Short mmCIF file of C-alpha atoms in Angstrom, two decimals:
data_model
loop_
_atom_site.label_atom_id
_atom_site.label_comp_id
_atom_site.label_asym_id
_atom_site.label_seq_id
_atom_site.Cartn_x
_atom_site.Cartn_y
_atom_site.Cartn_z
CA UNK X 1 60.86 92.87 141.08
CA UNK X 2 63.98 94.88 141.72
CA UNK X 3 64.11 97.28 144.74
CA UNK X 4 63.09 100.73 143.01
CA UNK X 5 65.86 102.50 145.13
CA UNK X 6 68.48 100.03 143.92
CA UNK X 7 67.82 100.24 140.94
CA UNK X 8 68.05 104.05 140.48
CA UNK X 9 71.36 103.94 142.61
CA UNK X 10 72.49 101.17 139.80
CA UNK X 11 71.48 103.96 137.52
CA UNK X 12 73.19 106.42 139.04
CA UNK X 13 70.27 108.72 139.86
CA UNK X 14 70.29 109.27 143.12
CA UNK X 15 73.45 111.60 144.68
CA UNK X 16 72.42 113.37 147.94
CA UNK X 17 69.26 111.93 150.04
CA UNK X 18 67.59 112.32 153.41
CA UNK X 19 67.10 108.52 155.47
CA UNK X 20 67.00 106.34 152.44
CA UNK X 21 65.92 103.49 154.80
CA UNK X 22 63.00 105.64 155.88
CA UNK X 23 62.29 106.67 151.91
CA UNK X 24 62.83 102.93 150.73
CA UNK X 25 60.59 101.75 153.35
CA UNK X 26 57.87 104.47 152.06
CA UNK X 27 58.25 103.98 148.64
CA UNK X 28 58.13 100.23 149.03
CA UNK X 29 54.66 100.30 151.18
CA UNK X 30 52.52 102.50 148.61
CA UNK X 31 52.19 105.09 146.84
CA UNK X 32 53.71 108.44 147.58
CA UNK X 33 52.87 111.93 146.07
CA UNK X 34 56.32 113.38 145.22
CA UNK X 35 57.12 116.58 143.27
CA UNK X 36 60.51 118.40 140.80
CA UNK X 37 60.41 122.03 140.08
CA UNK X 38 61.75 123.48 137.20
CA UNK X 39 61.94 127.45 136.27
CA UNK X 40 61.04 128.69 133.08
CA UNK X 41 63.99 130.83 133.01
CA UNK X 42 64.32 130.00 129.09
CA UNK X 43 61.50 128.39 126.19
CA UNK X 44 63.20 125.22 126.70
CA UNK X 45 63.88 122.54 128.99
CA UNK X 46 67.31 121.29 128.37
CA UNK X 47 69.69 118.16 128.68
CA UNK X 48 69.91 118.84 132.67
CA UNK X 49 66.36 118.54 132.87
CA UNK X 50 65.87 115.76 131.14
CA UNK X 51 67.55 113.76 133.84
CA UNK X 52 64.84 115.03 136.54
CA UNK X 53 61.84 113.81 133.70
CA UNK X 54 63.47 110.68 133.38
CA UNK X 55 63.64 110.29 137.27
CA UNK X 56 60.06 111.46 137.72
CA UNK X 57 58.93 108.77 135.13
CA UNK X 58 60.73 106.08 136.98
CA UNK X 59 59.10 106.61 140.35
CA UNK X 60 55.46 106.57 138.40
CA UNK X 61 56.23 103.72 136.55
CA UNK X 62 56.84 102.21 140.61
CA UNK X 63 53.24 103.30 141.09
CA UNK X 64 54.05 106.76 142.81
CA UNK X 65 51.81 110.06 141.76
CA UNK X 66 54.23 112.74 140.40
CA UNK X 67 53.74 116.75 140.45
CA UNK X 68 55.42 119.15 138.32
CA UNK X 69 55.74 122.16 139.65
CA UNK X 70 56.60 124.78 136.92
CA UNK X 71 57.76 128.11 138.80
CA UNK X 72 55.58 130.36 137.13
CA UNK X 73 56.29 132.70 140.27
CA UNK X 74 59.99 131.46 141.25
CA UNK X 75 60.57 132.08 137.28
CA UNK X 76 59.74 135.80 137.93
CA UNK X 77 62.77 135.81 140.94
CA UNK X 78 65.09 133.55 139.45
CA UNK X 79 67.50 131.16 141.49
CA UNK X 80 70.87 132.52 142.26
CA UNK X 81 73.69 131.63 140.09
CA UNK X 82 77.13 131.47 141.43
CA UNK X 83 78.05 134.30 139.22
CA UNK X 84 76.31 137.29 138.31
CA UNK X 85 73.00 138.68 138.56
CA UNK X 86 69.75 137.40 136.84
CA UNK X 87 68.31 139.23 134.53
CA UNK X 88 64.54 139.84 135.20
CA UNK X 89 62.12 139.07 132.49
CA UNK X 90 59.17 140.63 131.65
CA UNK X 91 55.91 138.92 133.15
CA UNK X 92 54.31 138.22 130.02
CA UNK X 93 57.65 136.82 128.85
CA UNK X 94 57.65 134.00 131.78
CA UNK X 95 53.96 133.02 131.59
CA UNK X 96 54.61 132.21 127.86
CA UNK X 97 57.63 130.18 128.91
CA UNK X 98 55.35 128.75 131.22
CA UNK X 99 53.29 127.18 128.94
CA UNK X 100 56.11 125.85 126.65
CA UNK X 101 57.73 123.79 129.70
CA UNK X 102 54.05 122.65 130.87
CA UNK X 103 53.75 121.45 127.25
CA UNK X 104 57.27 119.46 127.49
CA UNK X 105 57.04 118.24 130.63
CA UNK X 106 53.64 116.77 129.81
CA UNK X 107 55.12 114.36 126.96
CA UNK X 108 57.25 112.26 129.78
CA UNK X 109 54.29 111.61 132.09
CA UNK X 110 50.81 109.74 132.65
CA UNK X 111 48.03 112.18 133.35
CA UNK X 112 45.59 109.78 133.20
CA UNK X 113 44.91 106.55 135.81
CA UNK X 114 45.31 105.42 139.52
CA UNK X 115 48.71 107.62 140.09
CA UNK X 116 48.27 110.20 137.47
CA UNK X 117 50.51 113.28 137.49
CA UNK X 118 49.45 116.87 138.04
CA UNK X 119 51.03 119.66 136.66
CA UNK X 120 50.99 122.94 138.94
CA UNK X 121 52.55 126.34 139.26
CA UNK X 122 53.09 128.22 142.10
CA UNK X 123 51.96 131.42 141.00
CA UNK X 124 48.81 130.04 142.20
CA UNK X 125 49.77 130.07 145.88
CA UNK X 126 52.82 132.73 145.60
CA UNK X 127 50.46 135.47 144.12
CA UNK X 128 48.18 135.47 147.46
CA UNK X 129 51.23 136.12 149.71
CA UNK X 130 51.41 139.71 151.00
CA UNK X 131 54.47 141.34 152.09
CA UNK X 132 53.44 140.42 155.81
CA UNK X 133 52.21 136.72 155.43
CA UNK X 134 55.74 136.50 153.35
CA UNK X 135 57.71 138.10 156.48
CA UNK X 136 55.45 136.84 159.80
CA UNK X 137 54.25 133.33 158.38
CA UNK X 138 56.93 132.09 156.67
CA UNK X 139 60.02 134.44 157.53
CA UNK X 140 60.12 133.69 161.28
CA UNK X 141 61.17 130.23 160.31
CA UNK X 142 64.49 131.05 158.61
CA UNK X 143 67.67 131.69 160.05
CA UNK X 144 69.89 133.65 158.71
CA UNK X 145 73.05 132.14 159.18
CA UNK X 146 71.53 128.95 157.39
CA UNK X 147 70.37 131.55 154.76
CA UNK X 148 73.78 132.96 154.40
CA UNK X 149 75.73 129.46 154.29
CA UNK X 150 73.97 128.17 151.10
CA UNK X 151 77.10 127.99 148.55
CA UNK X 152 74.93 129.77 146.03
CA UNK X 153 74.48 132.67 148.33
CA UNK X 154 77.84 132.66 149.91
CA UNK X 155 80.08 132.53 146.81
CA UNK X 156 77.59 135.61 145.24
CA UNK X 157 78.23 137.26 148.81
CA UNK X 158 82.24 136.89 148.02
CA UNK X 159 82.14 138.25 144.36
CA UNK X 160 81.90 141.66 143.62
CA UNK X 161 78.47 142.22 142.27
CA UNK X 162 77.10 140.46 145.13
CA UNK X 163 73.56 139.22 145.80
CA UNK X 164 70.55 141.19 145.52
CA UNK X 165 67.65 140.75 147.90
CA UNK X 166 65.14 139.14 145.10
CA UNK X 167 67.51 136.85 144.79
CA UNK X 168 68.77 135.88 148.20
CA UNK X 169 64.79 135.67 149.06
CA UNK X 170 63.92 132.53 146.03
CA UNK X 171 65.08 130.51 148.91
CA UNK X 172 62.07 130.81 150.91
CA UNK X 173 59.68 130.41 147.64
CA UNK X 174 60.83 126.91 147.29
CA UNK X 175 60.63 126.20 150.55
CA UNK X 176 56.99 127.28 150.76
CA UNK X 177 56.20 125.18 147.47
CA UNK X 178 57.19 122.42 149.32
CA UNK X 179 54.81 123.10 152.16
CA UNK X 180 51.89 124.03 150.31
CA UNK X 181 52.27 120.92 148.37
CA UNK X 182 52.54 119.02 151.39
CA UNK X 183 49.24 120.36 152.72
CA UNK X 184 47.37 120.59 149.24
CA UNK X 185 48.37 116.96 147.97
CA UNK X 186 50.37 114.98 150.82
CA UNK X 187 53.97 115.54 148.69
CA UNK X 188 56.06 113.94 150.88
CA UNK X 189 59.23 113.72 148.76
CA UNK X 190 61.00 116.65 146.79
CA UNK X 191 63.05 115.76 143.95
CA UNK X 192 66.24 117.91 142.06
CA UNK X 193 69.40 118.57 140.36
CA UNK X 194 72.26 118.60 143.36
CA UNK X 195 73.08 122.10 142.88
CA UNK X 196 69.41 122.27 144.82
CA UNK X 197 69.86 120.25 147.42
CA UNK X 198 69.98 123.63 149.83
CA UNK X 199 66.96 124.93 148.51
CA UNK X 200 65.24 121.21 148.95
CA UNK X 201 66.94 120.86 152.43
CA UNK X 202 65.20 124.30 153.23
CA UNK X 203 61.63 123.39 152.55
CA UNK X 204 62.08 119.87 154.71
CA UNK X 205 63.39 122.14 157.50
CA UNK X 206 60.08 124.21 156.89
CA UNK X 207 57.52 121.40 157.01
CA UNK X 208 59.41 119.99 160.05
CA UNK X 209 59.04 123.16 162.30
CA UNK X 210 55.13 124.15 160.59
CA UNK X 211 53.83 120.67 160.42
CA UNK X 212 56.05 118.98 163.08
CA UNK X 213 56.42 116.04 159.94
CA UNK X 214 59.48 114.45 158.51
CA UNK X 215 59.57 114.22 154.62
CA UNK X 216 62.26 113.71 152.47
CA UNK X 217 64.35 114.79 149.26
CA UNK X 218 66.74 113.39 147.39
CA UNK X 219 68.66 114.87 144.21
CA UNK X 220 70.62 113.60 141.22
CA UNK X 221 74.29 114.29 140.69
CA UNK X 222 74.87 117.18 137.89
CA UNK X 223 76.20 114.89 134.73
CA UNK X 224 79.68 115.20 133.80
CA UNK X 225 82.52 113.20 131.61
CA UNK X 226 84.63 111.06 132.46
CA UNK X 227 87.48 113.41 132.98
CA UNK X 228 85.37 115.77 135.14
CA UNK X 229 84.32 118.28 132.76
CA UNK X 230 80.50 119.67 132.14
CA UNK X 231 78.65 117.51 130.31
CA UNK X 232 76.09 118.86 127.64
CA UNK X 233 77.15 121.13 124.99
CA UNK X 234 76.27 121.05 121.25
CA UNK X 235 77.59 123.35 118.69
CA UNK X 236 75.22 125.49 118.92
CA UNK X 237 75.05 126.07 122.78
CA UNK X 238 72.97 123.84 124.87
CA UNK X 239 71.13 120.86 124.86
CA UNK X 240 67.31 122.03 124.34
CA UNK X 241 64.68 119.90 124.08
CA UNK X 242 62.83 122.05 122.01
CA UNK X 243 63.10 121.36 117.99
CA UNK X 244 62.90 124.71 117.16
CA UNK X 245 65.61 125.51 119.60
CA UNK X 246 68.13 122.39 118.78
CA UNK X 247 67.18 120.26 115.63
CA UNK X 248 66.39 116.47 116.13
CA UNK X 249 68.92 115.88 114.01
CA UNK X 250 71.82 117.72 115.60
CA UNK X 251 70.22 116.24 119.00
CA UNK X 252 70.80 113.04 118.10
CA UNK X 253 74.50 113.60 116.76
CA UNK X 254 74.93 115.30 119.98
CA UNK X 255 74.63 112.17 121.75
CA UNK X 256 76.09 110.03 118.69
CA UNK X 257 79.10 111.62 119.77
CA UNK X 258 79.49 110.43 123.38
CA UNK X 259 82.93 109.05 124.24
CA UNK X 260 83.18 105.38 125.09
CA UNK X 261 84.31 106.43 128.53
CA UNK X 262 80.87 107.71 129.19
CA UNK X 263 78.49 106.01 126.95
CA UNK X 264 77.31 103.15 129.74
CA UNK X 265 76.98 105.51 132.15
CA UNK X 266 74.46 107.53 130.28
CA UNK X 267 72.94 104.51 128.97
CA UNK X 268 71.87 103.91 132.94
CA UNK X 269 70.76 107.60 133.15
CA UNK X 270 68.99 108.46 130.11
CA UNK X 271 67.07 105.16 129.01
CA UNK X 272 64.57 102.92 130.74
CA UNK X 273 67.15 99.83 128.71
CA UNK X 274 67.13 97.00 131.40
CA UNK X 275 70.27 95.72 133.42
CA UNK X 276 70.90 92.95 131.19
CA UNK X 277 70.73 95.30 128.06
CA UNK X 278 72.45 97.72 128.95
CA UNK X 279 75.40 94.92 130.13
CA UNK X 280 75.20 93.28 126.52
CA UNK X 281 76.22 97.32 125.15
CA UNK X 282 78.76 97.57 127.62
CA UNK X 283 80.52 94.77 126.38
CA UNK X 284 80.23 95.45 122.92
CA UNK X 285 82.35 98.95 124.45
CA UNK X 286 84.50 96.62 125.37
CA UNK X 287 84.93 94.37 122.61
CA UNK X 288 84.28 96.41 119.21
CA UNK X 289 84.26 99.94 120.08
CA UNK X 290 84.46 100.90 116.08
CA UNK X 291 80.97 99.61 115.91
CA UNK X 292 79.88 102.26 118.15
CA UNK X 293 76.40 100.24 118.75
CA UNK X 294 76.81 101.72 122.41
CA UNK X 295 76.49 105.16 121.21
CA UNK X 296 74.04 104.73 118.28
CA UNK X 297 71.48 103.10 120.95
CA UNK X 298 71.77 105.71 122.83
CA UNK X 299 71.27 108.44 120.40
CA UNK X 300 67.99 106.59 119.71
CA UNK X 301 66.64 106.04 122.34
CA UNK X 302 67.07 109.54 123.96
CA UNK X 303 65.85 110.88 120.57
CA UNK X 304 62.66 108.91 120.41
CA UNK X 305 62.07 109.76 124.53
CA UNK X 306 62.56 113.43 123.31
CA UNK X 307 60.67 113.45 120.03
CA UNK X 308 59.21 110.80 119.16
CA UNK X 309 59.33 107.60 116.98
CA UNK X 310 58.27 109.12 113.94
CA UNK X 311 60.41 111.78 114.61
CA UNK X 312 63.65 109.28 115.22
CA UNK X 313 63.18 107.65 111.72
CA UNK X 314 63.46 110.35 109.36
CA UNK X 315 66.58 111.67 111.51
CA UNK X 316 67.52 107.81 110.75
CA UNK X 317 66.50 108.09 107.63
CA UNK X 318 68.76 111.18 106.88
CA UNK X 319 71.79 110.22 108.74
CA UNK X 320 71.51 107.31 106.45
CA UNK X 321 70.87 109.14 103.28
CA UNK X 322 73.21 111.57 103.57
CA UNK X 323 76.22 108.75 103.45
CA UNK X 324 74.86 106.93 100.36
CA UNK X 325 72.08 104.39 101.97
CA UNK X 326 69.33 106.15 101.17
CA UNK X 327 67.12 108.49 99.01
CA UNK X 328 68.08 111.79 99.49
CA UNK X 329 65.21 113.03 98.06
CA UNK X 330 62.57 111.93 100.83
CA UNK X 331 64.14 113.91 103.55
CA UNK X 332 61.85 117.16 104.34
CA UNK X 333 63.42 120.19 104.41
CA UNK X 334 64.16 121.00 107.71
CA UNK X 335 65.73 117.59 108.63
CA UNK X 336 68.00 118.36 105.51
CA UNK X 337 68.99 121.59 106.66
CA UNK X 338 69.75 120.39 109.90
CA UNK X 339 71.94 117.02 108.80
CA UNK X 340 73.95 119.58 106.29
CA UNK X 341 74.63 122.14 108.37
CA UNK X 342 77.85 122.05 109.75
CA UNK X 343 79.20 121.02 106.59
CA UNK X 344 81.20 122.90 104.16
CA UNK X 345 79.17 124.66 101.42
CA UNK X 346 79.71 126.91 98.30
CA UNK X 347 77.59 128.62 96.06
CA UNK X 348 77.55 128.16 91.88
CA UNK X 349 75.04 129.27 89.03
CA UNK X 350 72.41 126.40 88.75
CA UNK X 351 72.24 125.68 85.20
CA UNK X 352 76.00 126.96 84.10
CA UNK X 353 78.57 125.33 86.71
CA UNK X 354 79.83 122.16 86.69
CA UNK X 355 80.43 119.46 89.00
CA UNK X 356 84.44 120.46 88.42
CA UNK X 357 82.72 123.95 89.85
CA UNK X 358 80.94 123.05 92.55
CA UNK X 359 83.84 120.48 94.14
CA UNK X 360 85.85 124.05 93.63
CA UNK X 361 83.36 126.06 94.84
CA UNK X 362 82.72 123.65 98.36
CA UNK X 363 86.33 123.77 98.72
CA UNK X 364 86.48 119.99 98.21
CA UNK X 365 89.14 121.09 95.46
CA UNK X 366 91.93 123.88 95.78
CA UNK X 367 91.61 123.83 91.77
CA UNK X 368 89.87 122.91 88.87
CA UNK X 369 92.52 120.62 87.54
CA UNK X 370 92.48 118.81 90.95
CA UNK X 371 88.81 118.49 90.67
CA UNK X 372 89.02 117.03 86.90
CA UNK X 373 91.35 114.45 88.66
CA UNK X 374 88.78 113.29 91.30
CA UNK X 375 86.09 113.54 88.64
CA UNK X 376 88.65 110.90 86.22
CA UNK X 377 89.16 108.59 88.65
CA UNK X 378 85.60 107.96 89.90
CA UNK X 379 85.83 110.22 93.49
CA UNK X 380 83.26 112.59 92.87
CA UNK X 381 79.71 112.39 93.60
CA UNK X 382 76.76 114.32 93.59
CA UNK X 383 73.48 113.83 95.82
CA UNK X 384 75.10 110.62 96.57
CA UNK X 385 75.30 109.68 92.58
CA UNK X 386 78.90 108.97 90.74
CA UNK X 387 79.60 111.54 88.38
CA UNK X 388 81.82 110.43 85.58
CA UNK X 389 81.36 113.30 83.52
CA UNK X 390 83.70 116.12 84.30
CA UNK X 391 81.51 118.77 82.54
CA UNK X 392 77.86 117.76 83.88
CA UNK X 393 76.04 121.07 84.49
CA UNK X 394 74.45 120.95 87.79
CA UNK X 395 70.98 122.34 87.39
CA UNK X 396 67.75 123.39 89.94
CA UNK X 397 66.30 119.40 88.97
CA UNK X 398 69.46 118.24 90.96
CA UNK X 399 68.01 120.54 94.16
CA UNK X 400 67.21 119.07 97.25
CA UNK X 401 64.28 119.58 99.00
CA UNK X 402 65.89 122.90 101.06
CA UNK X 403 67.54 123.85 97.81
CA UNK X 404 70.82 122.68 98.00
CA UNK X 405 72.73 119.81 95.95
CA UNK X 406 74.88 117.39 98.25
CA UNK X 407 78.40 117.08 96.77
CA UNK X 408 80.85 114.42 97.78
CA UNK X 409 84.89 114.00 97.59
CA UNK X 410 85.26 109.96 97.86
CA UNK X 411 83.87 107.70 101.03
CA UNK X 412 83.83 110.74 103.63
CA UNK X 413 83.78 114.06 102.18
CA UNK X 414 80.48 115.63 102.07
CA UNK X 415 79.92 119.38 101.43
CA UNK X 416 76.73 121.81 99.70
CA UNK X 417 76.30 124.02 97.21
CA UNK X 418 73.62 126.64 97.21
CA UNK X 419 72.31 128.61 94.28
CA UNK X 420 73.61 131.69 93.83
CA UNK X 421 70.97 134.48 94.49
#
């Protein structure tokens, strides 16, 4: 069996550690209780995220007993950004993003068995503190020229809003999360993105002094491309796991899209594919890059980790349907609606225009006498049919099932048209 730590190095999953030695040696010897935070400072969990599940899942498939921690108090305070101020959300706001993430988070873990996780929140412990246990118990321990190095802090310090003290105090929260889960469940090891490798740093330092006890953390890098830029934008903002937030659809175009430059690398990141596997793809990168069998494994695998087998398929399904190899007609509305949405649409009178009107009316045509051309010489389709007829009245039968009629200019130009209201 390969070395666990190896392997998520190979993977590229591990950026900034404590004594690896010391943390191979630990996680090699039995099982170890290990925890990742995440703030519901939105509904969703997004891309960034994702690669903190996926390293949590690794570790219990080793046999190791994961906690996540959703900040159901540290969400009230919000971690300092390196620009501008938080906004502070309403309490009843949070708690219901609390239970969103808890319901995400609980799809990538076991909760059942010898090493079953345990989701917790640290409102629990966080609530209790008074002013004075916050100040005399934990406060003493912080210095504040470590406080005032973090780059978070110090860049915020620079600018000219500057930090406020709610802010520049989430530091010692996540500190004390650490600790209490130290004492509550033996977490010896603190997992995170590497923009938190401060805040993990600080709760180590806090066990060490309280507890007189070395534990660890380690972090993953922050994902970019190839050429250095931020990784993780869709069209429609970011990356959200959530549906509702980001369709399934436009999720897995998102990473349908990835650039051969990147594609193995997030291969190693965002599946559980094997070494040998994921070798085979990169050579096909290599070798016949138009195939793009790199990037379509991907996309499905991260889309079935996300949401599901059944879920993957009619996204399949769609993507499939929607460029002639499949029955339109069995995709459910919102899948439609999703696969169709960036593409160029029109509106004509069901039951009076023609196809001539609706390749007009998509803007597939500049002109009806164009669109009589591409009608003539066998270009025009609709719903993925050949229309020969030049004055075929397109009629609410020819609807979809979200109401629209797909309408296409030869191999590769797809657009809708609506009904007109």
């Amino acid at each position: 069996m390969a070395d666990l730590i190896d392997d998520l190095q190979w993977r590229g999953l591990i950026r900034q550690h404590t004594d690896l030695d010391k943390l191979r040696k630990e996680l090699s010897s039995g099982p170890v209780t290990f925890y990742c935070g995440f703030d519901p400072t939105a509904p969703s969990l997004h891309h960034g995220h994702l690669v903190q599940l996926i390293l949590m899942r690794h570790l219990q498939l080793a046999g190791h007993r994961p906690l996540a921690l959703v900040g159901g108090a540290t969400g009230l305070i919000g971690d300092p950004r390196m620009s501008g101020e938080r906004t502070l959300q309403p309490r009843e706001v949070v708690a219901g993003w609390v239970e969103s993430l808890k319901e995400q988070i609980s799809r990538f873990l076991d909760f059942e068995g010898e090493n079953a996780a345990l989701m917790v929140n640290n409102l629990e412990w966080t609530s209790e503190l008074s002013a004075i246990d916050l100040l005399r118990d934990l406060g003493k321990f912080f210095r504040m020229g470590t406080m005032l190095s973090k780059d978070s802090v110090a860049r915020r310090l620079s600018s000219k809003e500057g930090i406020s003290y709610t802010e520049f105090s989430y530091q010692i929260l996540q500190a004390n999360d650490y600790l209490e889960l130290y004492r509550r469940y033996g977490c010896t090891l603190e997992t995170g993105g590497d923009d938190q490798w401060g805040n993990l740093v600080g709760g180590l330092d806090l066990i060490r002094k309280v507890e007189d006890v070395e534990v660890s953390v380690m972090t993953t890098p922050l994902i970019t491309k190839a050429d250095g830029t931020k990784f993780g934008k869709s069209e429609g903002g970011a990356v959200w796991l959530n549906p509702d937030m980001l369709s399934p659809y436009a999720f897995y175009q998102f990473w349908l899209n990835v650039d051969d430059a990147d594609v193995v690398r997030f291969l190693k990141v965002f599946t559980f594919l094997d070494r040998p596997e994921i070798e085979r793809l990169e050579k096909t990168v290599a070798d016949a890059p138009y195939k793009r069998e790199a990037q379509k494994t991907l996309a499905a695998e991260v889309t079935k980790l996300v949401h599901g087998e059944e879920t993957l398929q009619r996204v399949l399904e769609a993507t499939d349907a929607l460029w002639g190899g499949g029955d339109l007609k069995k995709i459910d509305p919102a899948t439609l609606s999703a696969a169709t949405a960036e593409l160029p649409s029109g509106k004509i009178v069901f039951g009076e225009a023609t196809i001539v009107d609706a390749l007009v009316a998509a803007g597939l045509e500049k002109g009806k006498r164009a669109a009589r051309t591409t009608v003539a010489s066998g270009g025009a389709y609709l719903n993925n049919e050949r229309v020969e007829n030049e004055d075929l009245i397109i009629s609410g039968e020819d609807a979809l099932a979200d109401g629209t009629v797909l309408i296409r200019k030869g191999r590769r130009n797809l657009a809708v048209v609506r009904p007109v209201q």
